Tab-separated table of C-alpha atoms in Angstrom:
chain	number	residue	atom	x	y	z
F	128	UNK	CA	0.000	0.000	0.000
F	129	UNK	CA	1.338	3.435	-0.912
F	130	UNK	CA	1.742	5.927	1.896
F	131	UNK	CA	2.881	9.526	1.865
F	132	UNK	CA	2.265	12.196	-0.730
F	133	UNK	CA	3.236	12.193	-4.382
F	134	UNK	CA	5.896	14.849	-3.818
F	135	UNK	CA	7.245	13.347	-0.582
F	136	UNK	CA	6.772	9.585	-0.457
F	137	UNK	CA	7.035	8.161	3.044
F	138	UNK	CA	10.654	7.691	4.129
F	139	UNK	CA	11.993	8.655	0.698
F	140	UNK	CA	13.826	11.649	-0.689
F	141	UNK	CA	11.474	14.202	-2.246
F	142	UNK	CA	10.952	13.462	-5.921
F	143	UNK	CA	11.760	17.043	-6.907
F	144	UNK	CA	15.145	16.665	-5.197
F	145	UNK	CA	15.803	13.310	-6.876
F	146	UNK	CA	14.970	14.874	-10.245
F	147	UNK	CA	17.239	17.851	-9.504
F	148	UNK	CA	20.219	15.729	-8.439
F	149	UNK	CA	19.871	13.317	-11.373
F	150	UNK	CA	19.558	16.233	-13.803
F	151	UNK	CA	22.750	17.828	-12.465
F	152	UNK	CA	24.636	14.537	-12.482
F	153	UNK	CA	23.474	13.838	-16.023
F	154	UNK	CA	24.615	17.296	-17.166
F	155	UNK	CA	28.082	16.711	-15.702
F	156	UNK	CA	28.725	13.023	-16.336
F	157	UNK	CA	29.219	11.150	-19.578
F	158	UNK	CA	27.092	8.201	-18.508
F	159	UNK	CA	24.744	7.319	-15.645
F	160	UNK	CA	23.458	3.887	-14.721
F	161	UNK	CA	20.328	4.707	-12.717
F	162	UNK	CA	18.608	2.108	-10.568
F	163	UNK	CA	15.365	2.858	-8.767
F	164	UNK	CA	14.819	0.505	-5.838
F	165	UNK	CA	11.156	0.525	-4.834
F	166	UNK	CA	9.305	-2.151	-2.927
F	167	UNK	CA	5.875	-2.791	-4.469
F	168	UNK	CA	6.708	-0.423	-7.332
F	169	UNK	CA	4.108	2.276	-7.820
F	170	UNK	CA	3.674	3.588	-11.378
F	171	UNK	CA	2.046	6.784	-10.109
F	172	UNK	CA	5.243	7.684	-8.256
F	173	UNK	CA	7.561	6.432	-11.013
F	174	UNK	CA	5.748	8.638	-13.549
F	175	UNK	CA	6.775	11.703	-11.508
F	176	UNK	CA	10.447	11.078	-12.248
F	177	UNK	CA	11.819	13.395	-14.938
F	178	UNK	CA	13.946	10.574	-16.346
F	179	UNK	CA	12.803	7.233	-17.741
F	180	UNK	CA	16.128	5.538	-18.461
F	181	UNK	CA	16.391	3.649	-15.188
F	182	UNK	CA	16.369	0.028	-14.155
F	183	UNK	CA	13.600	-0.752	-11.681
F	184	UNK	CA	14.634	-3.050	-8.839
F	185	UNK	CA	11.683	-4.737	-7.105
F	186	UNK	CA	12.445	-8.445	-6.901
F	187	UNK	CA	10.177	-9.246	-3.973
F	188	UNK	CA	13.289	-10.344	-2.068
F	189	UNK	CA	14.084	-7.600	0.450
F	190	UNK	CA	17.633	-8.822	1.051
F	191	UNK	CA	18.461	-8.884	-2.663
F	192	UNK	CA	16.936	-5.431	-3.130
F	193	UNK	CA	18.906	-4.113	-0.144
F	194	UNK	CA	22.217	-5.221	-1.645
F	195	UNK	CA	21.209	-3.906	-5.071
F	196	UNK	CA	20.557	-0.500	-3.495
F	197	UNK	CA	23.852	-0.634	-1.591
F	198	UNK	CA	25.834	-1.444	-4.746
F	199	UNK	CA	25.847	2.071	-6.232
F	200	UNK	CA	28.409	4.871	-6.360
F	201	UNK	CA	25.827	7.449	-5.295
F	202	UNK	CA	22.791	6.491	-3.214
F	203	UNK	CA	19.869	8.897	-2.703
F	204	UNK	CA	17.852	8.082	0.417
F	205	UNK	CA	15.096	9.275	2.679
F	206	UNK	CA	15.085	8.576	6.386
F	207	UNK	CA	14.008	4.916	6.310
F	208	UNK	CA	15.816	2.257	8.316
F	209	UNK	CA	16.023	0.149	5.139
F	210	UNK	CA	17.964	2.965	3.480
F	211	UNK	CA	20.207	3.381	6.525
F	212	UNK	CA	21.003	-0.334	6.427
F	213	UNK	CA	21.799	-0.122	2.696
F	214	UNK	CA	24.230	2.697	3.499
F	215	UNK	CA	25.882	0.648	6.258
F	216	UNK	CA	26.458	-2.411	4.035
F	217	UNK	CA	27.494	-0.362	0.980
F	218	UNK	CA	31.113	-0.457	-0.201
F	219	UNK	CA	33.258	2.282	1.365
F	220	UNK	CA	33.953	3.984	-1.971
F	221	UNK	CA	30.787	5.917	-2.572
F	222	UNK	CA	28.552	8.702	-1.397
F	223	UNK	CA	25.146	8.495	0.273
F	224	UNK	CA	22.905	11.564	0.225
F	225	UNK	CA	20.196	11.378	2.903
F	226	UNK	CA	17.263	13.765	3.121
F	227	UNK	CA	15.230	14.524	6.225
F	228	UNK	CA	17.091	12.194	8.553
F	229	UNK	CA	15.512	12.373	11.988
F	230	UNK	CA	18.494	10.493	13.387
F	231	UNK	CA	21.575	11.556	11.396
F	232	UNK	CA	23.828	9.438	13.626
F	233	UNK	CA	22.466	6.224	12.102
F	234	UNK	CA	24.444	7.015	8.932
F	235	UNK	CA	27.761	7.747	10.668
F	236	UNK	CA	28.867	4.254	11.712
F	237	UNK	CA	30.217	3.434	8.279
F	238	UNK	CA	33.372	3.841	6.239
F	239	UNK	CA	31.225	5.303	3.434
F	240	UNK	CA	30.697	9.068	3.273
F	241	UNK	CA	27.231	10.406	3.899
F	242	UNK	CA	25.697	13.836	3.524
F	243	UNK	CA	22.597	14.472	5.599
F	244	UNK	CA	20.184	17.151	4.448
F	245	UNK	CA	18.245	18.320	7.478
F	246	UNK	CA	14.705	19.503	6.787
F	247	UNK	CA	14.919	18.727	3.097
F	248	UNK	CA	17.622	21.338	2.389
F	249	UNK	CA	19.112	20.577	-1.011
F	250	UNK	CA	22.478	21.764	-2.296
F	251	UNK	CA	24.505	21.142	-5.441
F	252	UNK	CA	26.512	17.928	-4.999
F	253	UNK	CA	27.909	17.580	-8.494
F	254	UNK	CA	31.273	19.193	-7.695
F	255	UNK	CA	31.650	17.018	-4.575
F	256	UNK	CA	30.900	13.903	-6.621
F	257	UNK	CA	33.421	14.940	-9.279
F	258	UNK	CA	36.082	15.486	-6.594
F	259	UNK	CA	35.371	12.218	-4.769
F	260	UNK	CA	34.979	9.991	-7.825
F	261	UNK	CA	37.781	10.800	-10.279
F	262	UNK	CA	37.044	7.526	-12.106
F	263	UNK	CA	33.620	8.803	-13.163
F	264	UNK	CA	33.842	9.858	-16.785
F	265	UNK	CA	32.748	13.461	-16.986
F	266	UNK	CA	31.487	15.186	-20.117
F	267	UNK	CA	34.099	17.003	-22.141
F	268	UNK	CA	33.928	18.721	-25.496
F	269	UNK	CA	35.292	15.540	-27.091
F	270	UNK	CA	32.661	13.116	-25.747
F	271	UNK	CA	29.498	15.247	-25.816
F	272	UNK	CA	26.893	14.231	-28.408
């Protein structure tokens, strides 16, 4: 059953912030592999994403979905415990951006970096991602379409 509002699904990052971050990453990077992990996938919510070139992960196996979420360079999360656990089991090389965390300390006991946005405050993370992930191929004049 879906809970929350369309703009702020329960325990998830606001869709407008997801769209903003993905748009900025897409503008700066040569290629993005986007995975949307959503239990009991809801097409109403998915249709609010500004991008459609994602892989939906909803296997029905919570453990498999957890590790699929954790296995990303950049993870966008709300304040759910499931998301916090994904952050804790994620490889150390990566960045987790958490919005609205009521308990920011639950993301600190990890070797992976996390940025907590209190009260839904959103900032531009593209430069930080570029600095922390030199292996990410960024757009240049030679590889732009």
